[in-house]
Phi, psi and omega in degrees: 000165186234188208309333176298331126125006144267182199243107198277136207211088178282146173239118169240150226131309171299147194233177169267348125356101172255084219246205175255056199227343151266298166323319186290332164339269186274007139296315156341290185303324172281323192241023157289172183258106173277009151310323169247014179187127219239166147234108184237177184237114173286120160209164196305185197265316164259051166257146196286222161271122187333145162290184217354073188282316161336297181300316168308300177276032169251322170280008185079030182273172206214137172255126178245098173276088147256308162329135203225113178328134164254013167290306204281313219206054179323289234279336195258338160318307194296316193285342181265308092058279177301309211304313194271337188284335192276349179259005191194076180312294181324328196271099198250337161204183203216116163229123213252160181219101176258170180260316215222173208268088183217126169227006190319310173258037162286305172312312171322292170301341191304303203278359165269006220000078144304109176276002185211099213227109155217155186246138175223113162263156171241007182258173144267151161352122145099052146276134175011090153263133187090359192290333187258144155224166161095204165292317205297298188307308154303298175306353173252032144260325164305315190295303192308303194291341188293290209269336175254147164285357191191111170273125186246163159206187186230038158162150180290316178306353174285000184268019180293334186311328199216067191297136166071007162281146162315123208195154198248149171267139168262090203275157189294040161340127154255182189243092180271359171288302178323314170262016169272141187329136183215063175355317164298316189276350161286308184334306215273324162287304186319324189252357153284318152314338172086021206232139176296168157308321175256009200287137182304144112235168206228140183215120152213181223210118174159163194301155129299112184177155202297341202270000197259014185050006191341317177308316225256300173322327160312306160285343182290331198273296175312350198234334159322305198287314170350298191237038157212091184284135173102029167260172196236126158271139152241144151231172181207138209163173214173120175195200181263013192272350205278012162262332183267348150301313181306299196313333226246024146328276173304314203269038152251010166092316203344112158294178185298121136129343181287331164252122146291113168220098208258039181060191197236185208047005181316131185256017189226055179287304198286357168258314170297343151281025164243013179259304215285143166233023184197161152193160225208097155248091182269052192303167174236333155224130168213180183247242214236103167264112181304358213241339190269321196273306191308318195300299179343309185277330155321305210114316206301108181297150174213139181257132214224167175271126163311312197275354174252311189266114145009153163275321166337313165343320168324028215267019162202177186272013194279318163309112173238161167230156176216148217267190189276354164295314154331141145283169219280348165312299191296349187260334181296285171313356133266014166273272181327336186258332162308301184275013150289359178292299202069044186285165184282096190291342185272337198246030155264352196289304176305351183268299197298305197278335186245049180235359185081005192244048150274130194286351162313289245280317188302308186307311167320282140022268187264002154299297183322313171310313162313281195302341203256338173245338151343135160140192168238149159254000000 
């Protein structure tokens, strides 16, 4: 801890992008006790401005544009690096919450003597395979296997990053009061959208791009509405498919108004799953999707990919999975028989929460590890 008698926790990982590895960020970040454990943040040198960089630093997070390609420039990686760990004694650990197998500054800290070094994966298995080869590849396997003291993942198959090391499941913890089901507030989105009271809608949430699938999520909705008319999909979300998503509208018979596509970053997602009466993920890759534990806590039944999502995932009986082989009738039609249950949607937020993913159970957690492991030597 430092003179303030807290413990500066650097986190890295945020983007500009509020997707979910920034959330779980700054969920974290609201419910931790920040009398006692400080967060400030590493990010590269030219990103644009961090997703809730405002909020961050309004709870005392302090941004640090340090990262420096070490492909491009080792020396100014290393030097910029050391440079903030020797300027700034308080910061007792570095917690990076990666995608992908990179921990260079975990080593920096290592040699700064940073005592609480984690590698936290969020991804599953078979994220950018092959991008290293070669010596690169090796040395971030030296690194990966070296430098950190503590392995995290948010589902076991994300522990493909660090094969045969010891490792904590971290679960992706929400705010379950915030996404449990509330009736005035589907009422009150439904009629800002414009969408009748009795009409299906199907939701889904997530970058546009091939691993999160949106097309094949398209279709599964065209063949839903098939055998339920006047239903309606949102999605939400950004990518490079979403022009192609628009197109594949039309040429799927859709009319105006059957699809919503209402962009990304959205800060009222948690109002818009009590407008839904389904959701639908059809990865092609995933770790743990903070977007399966929010529908969840919603009430929503979801059809999720076998082959991408972890059964951990499970976190209530609302989950179903069908594989990416099915076609998009067979994903529709077991979509259709969740909401057809009509289950009591309010009384999932407490299923979801003594299932372990109230991020209080997580903030708890990984405070203790801050404090207990924390410092420099």
């Amino acid at each position: 801890m430092n003179g303030d008698g807290r413990m500066h926790i650097l986190q890295q990982g945020m983007t500009w992008v509020r997707g979910g590895v920034e959330r779980f960020i700054m969920n974290l970040y609201r419910q931790i006790d920040r009398d006692l454990v400080q967060f400030d943040f590493l990010i590269p040198y030219d990103m644009p401005p961090m997703a809730y960089e405002e909020e961050a630093r309004d709870l005392g997070g302090r941004v640090f544009r340090s990262i420096y390609p070490f492909r491009r420039s080792p020396w100014r990686a290393e030097t910029e690096l050391r440079r903030l760990f020797a300027e700034h004694p308080e910061i007792g650990g570095v917690h990076m919450n990666v995608c992908f197998p990179y921990v260079y500054p975990l080593a920096a800290a290592a040699r700064s003597g940073v005592n609480l070094r984690i590698l936290h994966s969020h991804e599953g298995d078979g994220l950018l395979v092959d991008q290293h080869q070669g010596w690169r590849a090796r040395l971030i396997d030296r690194q990966v296997h070296r430098y950190p003291t503590r392995y995290f993942v948010c589902s076991d198959n994300a522990a493909y990053l660090f094969p045969d090391e010891p490792y904590t499941w971290v679960k992706n913890g929400i705010d379950t009061g915030l996404f449990r089901f509330d009736d005035a507030t589907r009422h009150m989105v439904r009629a800002r959208l414009g969408i009748p009271d009795n009409a299906h809608v199907i939701g889904f949430c997530g970058h546009l791009n091939s691993r999160k699938n949106p097309l094949f999520a398209l279709d599964v909705f065209a063949a839903y509405r098939r055998m339920e008319p006047g239903s309606v999909f949102i999605v939400t979300g950004q990518g490079d498919l979403e022009d192609e998503l628009r197109r594949g509208i039309a040429a799927r018979g859709l009319p105006d108004g059957a699809v919503l596509m209402l962009g990304g970053g959205r800060a009222d997602m948690h109002e818009l799953y009590q407008a839904m009466d389904g959701f639908v993920l059809p990865s092609t890759l995933e770790g743990l999707p903070f977007v399966l534990v929010e529908a969840q806590c919603a009430g929503l039944p979801c059809v999720a990919s076998r082959e991408a999502v972890t059964g951990q995932a499970t976190v209530t009986d609302l989950l179903r999975f069908c594989s990416l082989s099915d076609d998009a009738r067979t994903w529709a039609r077991v979509l259709r028989e969740g909401v057809a249950r009509r289950v009591d949607r309010a009384s999932y937020a407490s299923r979801v929460a003594a299932a372990g993913f109230d991020m209080r159970a997580t903030a708890a957690m990984l405070q203790r590890i801050y404090l207990t492991e924390g410092g420099r030597s």
